[in-house]
Amino acid sequence: MNAQTPAGMAVPPVVPAADLPADAERFDVVVVGFGIAGGCAALEAARSGARVLLLERAAVHGGTSSMSGGHFYLGGGTAVQKATGHDDTVEAMARYLMESTKDPDEEKIRAYCAGSVAHFDWLEALGFEFERSYFPGKAVIQPGTEGLMFTGNEKVWPFRDEVAPAPRGHKVPVPGDTEGTKIVMDLLRDRVEEAGVEVRYETGATNLVVDAGGTVTGVAWRNFDRTGAVAAAAVVLAAGGFVMNADMVAAYTPALGEKLFTLGSTYDDGLGIRLGQSAGAALEHMDEPFITAPFYPPSSLVKGLIVNNRGERFVAEDSYHARTSYFVLKQPGAAAYLIADSDHMDEQRMPLVPLKDGYETIEEMEAGLKLPPGSLTATMARYNEHAARGEDPDFHKHPDWLAPQTNGPWGVYDLTLGTALYAGFTLGGMATTVDGEVRRPDGSVIGGLYAAGACASNIAQDGAGYCSGTQLGEGSFFGRRAGIAAAARARAATR
Ligand SMILES: Cc1cc2nc3c(=O)[nH]c(=O)nc-3n(C[C@H](O)[C@H](O)[C@H](O)COP(=O)(O)OP(=O)(O)OC[C@H]3O[C@@H](n4cnc5c(N)ncnc54)[C@H](O)[C@@H]3O)c2cc1C
C-alpha cells in the first residue's frame, strides 16, 4: 500500500479499490481527524447505528479545537439568550448571516440557523452548561465565564439597520481566550468512547481508496512504520485547515504568510483538503483567511479613530476586530493608526497592537506619523465635530462608541501589518452539500466522501464577515450532519 504523507501542495495518489486485500478490515464509516468536526461526526454516526472508526494522526484527541477559546456562534433563542433577555429568531439570525457573508450559501445558513437551538441543547448534553450570563463590553472574548456576548458585526452599520441585533457568541464556561474548548473536546471523547467508536491515535489517513467509478470506498493509513487500509461505506474528512502548510498558504492566502501568528496546530497542513482533491473535490473560498489584530480591550479605545497613511478614516472603528483588520490590510502598505486622546487611553489588555508614541498636538502627531500635511488635522476636526453630536456621517459608527478625541496628549497605536501582531487561520476548503457530501467542480457529489470542519467550506467564508464562533459552530453542526448522512449511506449499502 502506498502510504506516504505528502507535504506541500502534493495531492496523495488514490489507492485503487481493486488493490484492497480481500480480508481488509471493514467499517461502516471512517472519520479522519478527532477535532470538533470529526468528533461530532463520529458520535452521530455511531448513535445512528454505524460501526465507526475514527483515525487521529496525533497522540491525543482535540486538534486545533482543543486550543481554541470556546466561542460557538449560536442563536435563534438559545437558553442563554432567553435567560439574559436577548430576543432572537431563526429568521433574524439567518438574515444577519445572509447580509454579512460575501457569498452566502442560503441553504446552509438556513439549516444552521433553524437547527441552532437544538444544536445548543445537543452541545450542552455532552455534559457542560454555558453560563446563563451576558458580557456587555467590547472584547475579543468574554474575560470570565459569561455565557454570551456580541462576537460579530450585528450592531455595526449597515447590519444594525437591516436586522435587529442579537448577541450570539456563546462561550464555554472557562475563562481566557485559549483552550476553553478543551472541556468540550474531553467530553466529546468520553461520549465517542461510550458510543462504541473505535479510535486509533497516531494513525494518520494517507490516501483515499477509490473504485473505478470514482466512489470512495476506504482509507489507507500510517501508524509510525506500519501501514494499512480499511474499507468503508463512507469516509468523513475532518482533518482541519491549512494554516501550517507554507506552500498552500503562499498559493491561496499569501497574507497569512506575512509575519503572522498562526492560529493552528501542527497537523493543520491541509492534508484533509488534498485527500479530498485526490478524489476530485472542488475547493471553495481558499483565498479567504481570517486575520486579526484586536486593539481592544480596553473598550474605551473603540471611541478613538483609525486612519491610514493618507490620514483618512476607512472603517467604522466599532466593527468586529477581524472586520477592522480586513480593511486595514486593504490600505496602502497595510498601514493604519488608532488614535485616542487622554480621556480614552487605558491599560491595554490585548497588547497585540503596540503603542507607537504619544503626541502633545495634532500637528505634531501628523508630522510624527509622516501623514500628508493637513490630512489628520482635517480628519480629526470632522470626526470630533460630528462625534460631539453623536453622529458619524462617514462610517456610521454606533453612537455608543462616538466621543470627541480632543483632550491631548494623544496616543497612537500602530495597526500596521508587520508591527501589530496579526493572527489568523484559513477559512476555505472542500465544497460540500448541506449534509457534508463532497462536491466535484461540476456540482455532482463524490460517492462515499463527506467533509466537515476547517477542511470544508460552510458558512464561515470570508474575513470581513466572520463572526467569532462560526468555526466551532459550523464544525460541530455540519460535522454532526455529515456523520448522520454517512451512517445513512452505510445503512443503505447493506440493504
Ligand atoms: C487560539 C485559537 C482560538 C480559537 N478560538 C475560536 C473560537 O473561540 N471559536 C471558533 O469558532 N473558532 C476558534 N478558533 C478556530 C477553531 O478552533 C478551528 O477552526 C476549529 O477548531 C477547527 O476544527 P476542526 O475539527 O475542523 O479541526 P481540528 O480541531 O484541527 O481537528 C482536526 C484533527 O484532524 C487531525 N488530522 C489532520 N490530518 C489527519 C490525517 N491525515 N489523519 C488523521 N487525522 C488527521 C488533526 O491532528 C486534528 O486532531 C480558534 C483557533 C485558535 C488556534
Short mmCIF file of C-alpha atoms and ligand atoms in Angstrom, two decimals, residues 5 31-39 54-73 140-141 170-171 177-179 181 185 200 202-207 219-222 237-241 243 261-272 275 290 424-427 452-456 466-476, ligand 1:
data_model
loop_
_atom_site.label_atom_id
_atom_site.label_comp_id
_atom_site.label_asym_id
_atom_site.label_seq_id
_atom_site.Cartn_x
_atom_site.Cartn_y
_atom_site.Cartn_z
CA THR A 5 2.32 11.66 3.95
CA VAL A 31 -13.83 9.54 10.18
CA VAL A 32 -10.46 11.22 9.61
CA GLY A 33 -9.48 13.64 12.42
CA PHE A 34 -10.63 13.97 16.03
CA GLY A 35 -11.26 17.69 16.35
CA ILE A 36 -14.68 19.19 16.92
CA ALA A 37 -15.94 18.28 13.44
CA GLY A 38 -14.63 14.71 13.39
CA GLY A 39 -15.69 14.03 16.98
CA LEU A 54 -12.01 7.38 13.97
CA LEU A 55 -8.43 7.93 12.81
CA GLU A 56 -6.36 10.61 14.52
CA ARG A 57 -2.84 11.47 13.41
CA ALA A 58 -1.86 12.99 16.78
CA ALA A 59 -1.40 11.11 20.05
CA VAL A 60 -4.46 12.77 21.58
CA HIS A 61 -7.87 13.98 20.51
CA GLY A 62 -8.63 17.67 20.15
CA GLY A 63 -6.57 19.20 17.34
CA THR A 64 -6.92 22.95 16.94
CA SER A 65 -10.34 22.73 18.54
CA SER A 66 -8.74 21.99 21.92
CA MET A 67 -6.55 25.09 21.59
CA SER A 68 -9.43 27.38 20.83
CA GLY A 69 -11.12 29.93 23.04
CA GLY A 70 -14.56 28.40 23.08
CA HIS A 71 -16.92 30.67 21.17
CA PHE A 72 -19.81 28.89 19.48
CA TYR A 73 -21.92 31.17 17.28
CA VAL A 140 -12.28 39.55 21.83
CA ILE A 141 -13.75 37.00 24.19
CA HIS A 170 -21.70 31.61 23.33
CA LYS A 171 -18.57 30.87 25.34
CA ASP A 177 -9.09 33.13 25.16
CA THR A 178 -7.34 29.80 24.58
CA GLU A 179 -8.02 26.17 25.41
CA THR A 181 -12.87 24.24 24.13
CA MET A 185 -13.33 18.00 23.42
CA ARG A 200 -6.93 4.92 16.71
CA GLU A 202 -1.10 8.27 15.98
CA THR A 203 -2.74 6.87 12.88
CA GLY A 204 -2.98 9.31 10.00
CA ALA A 205 -5.02 8.81 6.87
CA THR A 206 -2.61 8.96 3.93
CA ASN A 207 -4.69 8.12 0.86
CA VAL A 219 -8.81 4.88 3.56
CA ALA A 220 -5.13 4.00 3.69
CA TRP A 221 -3.35 4.86 6.94
CA ARG A 222 0.05 5.06 8.56
CA LEU A 237 -12.73 14.01 6.19
CA ALA A 238 -12.46 16.29 9.23
CA ALA A 239 -8.71 16.89 9.26
CA GLY A 240 -8.53 20.65 9.87
CA GLY A 241 -7.31 23.67 7.88
CA VAL A 243 -2.52 27.44 8.01
CA PHE A 261 0.98 34.39 14.39
CA THR A 262 -0.62 31.26 13.03
CA LEU A 263 -3.69 30.06 14.87
CA GLY A 264 -3.43 26.36 14.32
CA SER A 265 -1.97 23.06 15.42
CA THR A 266 0.81 21.01 13.85
CA TYR A 267 -1.45 18.99 11.60
CA ASP A 268 -3.26 21.94 10.04
CA ASP A 269 -1.26 21.14 6.92
CA GLY A 270 -4.17 20.82 4.53
CA LEU A 271 -3.77 17.07 4.07
CA GLY A 272 -7.52 16.58 4.51
CA LEU A 275 -7.05 13.94 0.20
CA PHE A 290 -9.39 35.06 8.98
CA GLY A 424 -5.03 34.04 11.60
CA PHE A 425 -6.30 30.81 10.19
CA THR A 426 -7.76 29.61 6.90
CA LEU A 427 -11.45 29.55 6.01
CA ALA A 452 -16.71 18.95 7.72
CA GLY A 453 -14.87 21.49 9.85
CA ALA A 454 -11.93 23.58 8.72
CA CYS A 455 -11.18 21.33 5.72
CA ALA A 456 -14.64 22.09 4.30
CA TYR A 466 -16.52 36.37 10.05
CA CYS A 467 -18.16 36.15 13.48
CA SER A 468 -16.22 34.57 16.29
CA GLY A 469 -17.72 31.15 16.99
CA THR A 470 -18.70 30.20 13.46
CA GLN A 471 -15.76 27.80 13.06
CA LEU A 472 -16.58 25.71 16.12
CA GLY A 473 -20.28 26.25 15.45
CA GLU A 474 -20.26 25.03 11.86
CA GLY A 475 -17.64 22.34 12.53
CA SER A 476 -19.84 20.76 15.18
C1 LIG B 1 -6.12 30.07 19.73
C2 LIG B 1 -7.34 29.77 18.88
C3 LIG B 1 -8.58 30.24 19.29
C4 LIG B 1 -9.70 29.98 18.52
N1 LIG B 1 -10.92 30.35 19.01
C5 LIG B 1 -12.03 30.01 18.33
C6 LIG B 1 -13.30 30.25 18.89
O1 LIG B 1 -13.44 30.72 20.03
N2 LIG B 1 -14.40 29.93 18.15
C7 LIG B 1 -14.30 29.38 16.90
O2 LIG B 1 -15.34 29.12 16.29
N3 LIG B 1 -13.10 29.09 16.37
C8 LIG B 1 -11.97 29.37 17.05
N4 LIG B 1 -10.76 29.03 16.53
C9 LIG B 1 -10.74 28.28 15.26
C10 LIG B 1 -11.17 26.83 15.53
O3 LIG B 1 -10.50 26.35 16.67
C11 LIG B 1 -10.87 25.88 14.38
O4 LIG B 1 -11.27 26.43 13.16
C12 LIG B 1 -11.64 24.56 14.60
O5 LIG B 1 -11.29 24.03 15.85
C13 LIG B 1 -11.37 23.55 13.52
O6 LIG B 1 -11.97 22.34 13.90
P1 LIG B 1 -11.72 21.03 13.04
O7 LIG B 1 -12.42 19.91 13.71
O8 LIG B 1 -12.05 21.28 11.64
O9 LIG B 1 -10.15 20.83 13.08
P2 LIG B 1 -9.20 20.36 14.28
O10 LIG B 1 -9.78 20.65 15.59
O11 LIG B 1 -7.84 20.86 13.99
O12 LIG B 1 -9.22 18.79 14.12
C14 LIG B 1 -8.61 18.17 13.02
C15 LIG B 1 -7.93 16.91 13.52
O13 LIG B 1 -7.51 16.15 12.39
C16 LIG B 1 -6.25 15.57 12.67
N5 LIG B 1 -5.65 15.19 11.40
C17 LIG B 1 -5.06 16.01 10.47
N6 LIG B 1 -4.69 15.30 9.40
C18 LIG B 1 -5.04 14.00 9.65
C19 LIG B 1 -4.91 12.79 8.93
N7 LIG B 1 -4.35 12.76 7.73
N8 LIG B 1 -5.36 11.64 9.51
C20 LIG B 1 -5.93 11.64 10.74
N9 LIG B 1 -6.06 12.78 11.47
C21 LIG B 1 -5.64 13.93 10.92
C22 LIG B 1 -5.53 16.62 13.46
O14 LIG B 1 -4.46 16.11 14.21
C23 LIG B 1 -6.66 17.17 14.33
O15 LIG B 1 -6.75 16.49 15.55
C24 LIG B 1 -9.60 29.28 17.29
C25 LIG B 1 -8.36 28.81 16.87
C26 LIG B 1 -7.24 29.03 17.67
C27 LIG B 1 -5.93 28.45 17.26
#
